Amino acid sequence: MREYDIVIIGGGPAGLAAAASAKRNGVDSILILERDKELGGILNQCIHNGFGLHTFKEELTGPEYAARFIDQVEELGIEYKLHTMVMDITHEKKITAMNREEGMFEIQAKAIVLAMGCRERARGALNIPGYRPAGIYSAGTAQRLVNREGFMPGREVVILGSGDIGLIMARRMTFEGANVKVVAELMPYSGGLKRNIVQCLDDYGIPLKLSHTVVDIRGKERVTGVTIAQVDKSGRPIPGTEEDYECDTLLLSCGLIPENELSRSAGVEMSPVTSGPLVNESLETSIEGVFACGNVLHVHDLVDFVSEEAAAAGRNAAVYVKGERTAAEGKVVRMNPTDGVRYTVPASIRPDQMDDQLTVRFRVGGVYKNCYVCVYFDDECVSRRKRRWWLPGDGRGEAGEGEAFRAARP
Ligand SMILES: Cc1cc2nc3c(=O)[nH]c(=O)nc-3n(C[C@H](O)[C@H](O)[C@H](O)COP(=O)(O)OP(=O)(O)OC[C@H]3O[C@@H](n4cnc5c(N)ncnc54)[C@H](O)[C@@H]3O)c2cc1C
């Protein structure tokens, strides 16, 4: 069986940044396993700009941003295998993978970094009635078809979901000559960035209907139309508010789900809120020596924060394999997100293992105006910050996921 100090599963921005960081922190024996034909992950199909403002102070396209990290991996001489699908990992950090050249093979790692990203929520998970005609795509699939494979999924388009991928695809389809008729959003607020609503919808006269959902899909062979209706506060369609749209394509942009089948089968403890592993201050999962970062841990809006988090995971994995961790005293501080904060990453902190300061990321579950975010240690308020707005999906340095606070060692 082959042996490596650190094996990284996934060669997207998280895996690349984790690998570079582990190498810079003194570990040479590193292997990245990537199922795709190239490194870079989802960024390879995101040809719009807007990436890297925090990291490089430049507006890069997705492939340009990925290329900067691929270059680092090449320059550092980090080994990687493409076309290689990881099939299984065990509690003992044994990895089973396969590719065409080597068939099925096993690797024993001292540490594993989970960086498998996430996938889009499919129609099956959305309970939309109607037939199953051609013409229904996830927004990410449509993005790949248009940007990488040169196919147009359709001409008359309705989009369900106003997260950033849906918004960006509304503009992209318009650039390619499609008529995007409406973007319907179940929630009373958009899940995407304000600047994307302006630049991708308003600039092209595409209406955004908040508190609306698709209640019927028509067409047997190919989509011929959809019906959208307003929903009440509990998300139920309100009879009498239905509107019919003729279209040949329905794009779904209804959320992302961390890709955690491998983590689950290895016995990693999962968060029911993020659908990602529960991690401590070192971004280490419930299995010692197995770390997680990027979209497999919790869905990020901004790749810059993925890279930042992944660098920390890589550094912590390096400290672990070099045996440099201080002996744990056993004291664990549990994070207890309440009053609108849905989750924190990490979910727990071992004070004797953390640096002097630690970044804690979180997301809120609703729209909050003129509010405070407070951090309590037992009953003592140790940090209090006022915000004019706090929005669930507005994560790029404005609020939401991008918002992080630095916790000092208690
Ligand atoms: C459509 C879209 C638009 C976006 N737009 C922006 C934007 O404008 N600005 C911005 O900053 N961010 C944007 N983002 C977010 C950013 O791209 C992501 O946060 C980032 O790519 C996540 O990195 P990751 O490495 O965690 O996941 P990914 O990029 O998804 O990489 C995960 C990798 O793991 C591999 N993998 C998974 N399972 C296995 C396995 N079993 N074996 C081997 N390999 C495996 C996958 O093939 C993939 O290459 C966008 C994201 C999407 C989806």
Coordinates of C-alpha atoms and ligand atoms in Angstrom, one line a residue, residues 9-15 33-36 40-43 45-46 48-52 84-86 115-118 140 143 165 168 195 256 259 262 293-296 300-304 306 396, ligand 1:
I9 CA -9.4 14.8 -1.6
G10 CA -10.5 17.3 -4.2
G11 CA -8.3 19.6 -6.4
G12 CA -10.6 22.7 -6.3
P13 CA -9.5 25.9 -4.7
A14 CA -9.8 24.4 -1.2
G15 CA -7.7 21.4 -2.0
L33 CA -6.6 13.3 -5.6
E34 CA -9.0 14.9 -8.2
R35 CA -11.7 13.0 -10.1
D36 CA -11.9 15.6 -12.9
G40 CA -9.4 24.0 -10.3
G41 CA -12.8 22.6 -9.3
I42 CA -16.0 24.5 -10.0
L43 CA -14.0 27.7 -10.8
Q45 CA -16.6 27.0 -15.4
C46 CA -17.1 30.4 -13.7
H48 CA -17.3 35.7 -15.1
N49 CA -15.1 38.1 -13.1
G50 CA -15.4 39.0 -9.5
F51 CA -13.0 36.5 -7.9
G52 CA -10.0 37.3 -5.8
T84 CA -8.9 9.7 -9.9
M85 CA -12.1 9.1 -7.9
V86 CA -11.9 8.5 -4.2
A115 CA -12.0 19.2 0.1
M116 CA -14.7 17.7 -2.1
G117 CA -16.8 20.8 -2.6
C118 CA -20.6 20.7 -3.0
G140 CA -24.4 25.0 -12.7
Q143 CA -23.2 27.1 -16.9
I165 CA -25.4 31.1 -9.6
I168 CA -25.1 35.0 -13.0
R195 CA -24.4 43.8 -6.9
L256 CA -25.9 23.8 -2.7
E259 CA -20.5 16.6 -0.9
L262 CA -17.2 9.9 1.9
C293 CA -12.3 23.0 4.4
G294 CA -14.1 24.8 1.6
N295 CA -17.6 24.0 0.4
V296 CA -17.5 20.5 1.8
H300 CA -19.1 29.6 1.0
D301 CA -20.2 32.6 -1.2
L302 CA -16.7 33.8 -1.8
V303 CA -13.8 31.8 -2.9
D304 CA -11.3 34.0 -1.1
V306 CA -12.4 29.2 0.9
R396 CA -19.0 39.0 0.3
Ligands
LIG1 C1 -21.7 28.7 -10.3 C2 -20.8 29.3 -9.3 C3 -20.5 30.6 -9.3 C4 -19.7 31.2 -8.4 N1 -19.3 32.5 -8.5 C5 -18.4 33.0 -7.5 C6 -17.9 34.4 -7.7 O1 -18.4 35.2 -8.6 N2 -17.0 34.9 -6.8 C7 -16.5 34.1 -5.8 O2 -15.7 34.5 -5.0 N3 -17.0 32.8 -5.6 C8 -17.9 32.3 -6.5 N4 -18.3 31.0 -6.4 C9 -17.9 30.2 -5.2 C10 -16.6 29.4 -5.4 O3 -16.4 29.0 -6.7 C11 -16.6 28.2 -4.5 O4 -16.7 28.7 -3.2 C12 -15.3 27.4 -4.5 O5 -15.1 27.0 -5.8 C13 -15.3 26.2 -3.6 O6 -14.1 25.5 -3.6 P1 -14.0 24.0 -3.2 O7 -12.6 23.6 -3.5 O8 -14.5 23.9 -1.8 O9 -15.0 23.2 -4.1 P2 -14.9 22.9 -5.7 O10 -14.5 24.0 -6.5 O11 -16.3 22.3 -6.0 O12 -13.9 21.7 -5.8 C14 -14.1 20.4 -5.2 C15 -13.3 19.4 -6.1 O13 -13.3 18.1 -5.5 C16 -13.4 17.1 -6.5 N5 -14.0 15.9 -5.9 C17 -15.2 15.8 -5.3 N6 -15.4 14.5 -4.8 C18 -14.3 13.8 -5.2 C19 -13.9 12.5 -5.0 N7 -14.7 11.6 -4.4 N8 -12.7 12.1 -5.5 C20 -11.9 13.0 -6.1 N9 -12.2 14.3 -6.3 C21 -13.4 14.7 -5.8 C22 -14.3 17.8 -7.5 O14 -14.2 17.2 -8.8 C23 -13.8 19.3 -7.5 O15 -12.8 19.5 -8.4 C24 -19.2 30.4 -7.3 C25 -19.6 29.0 -7.2 C26 -20.4 28.5 -8.2 C27 -20.8 27.0 -8.1

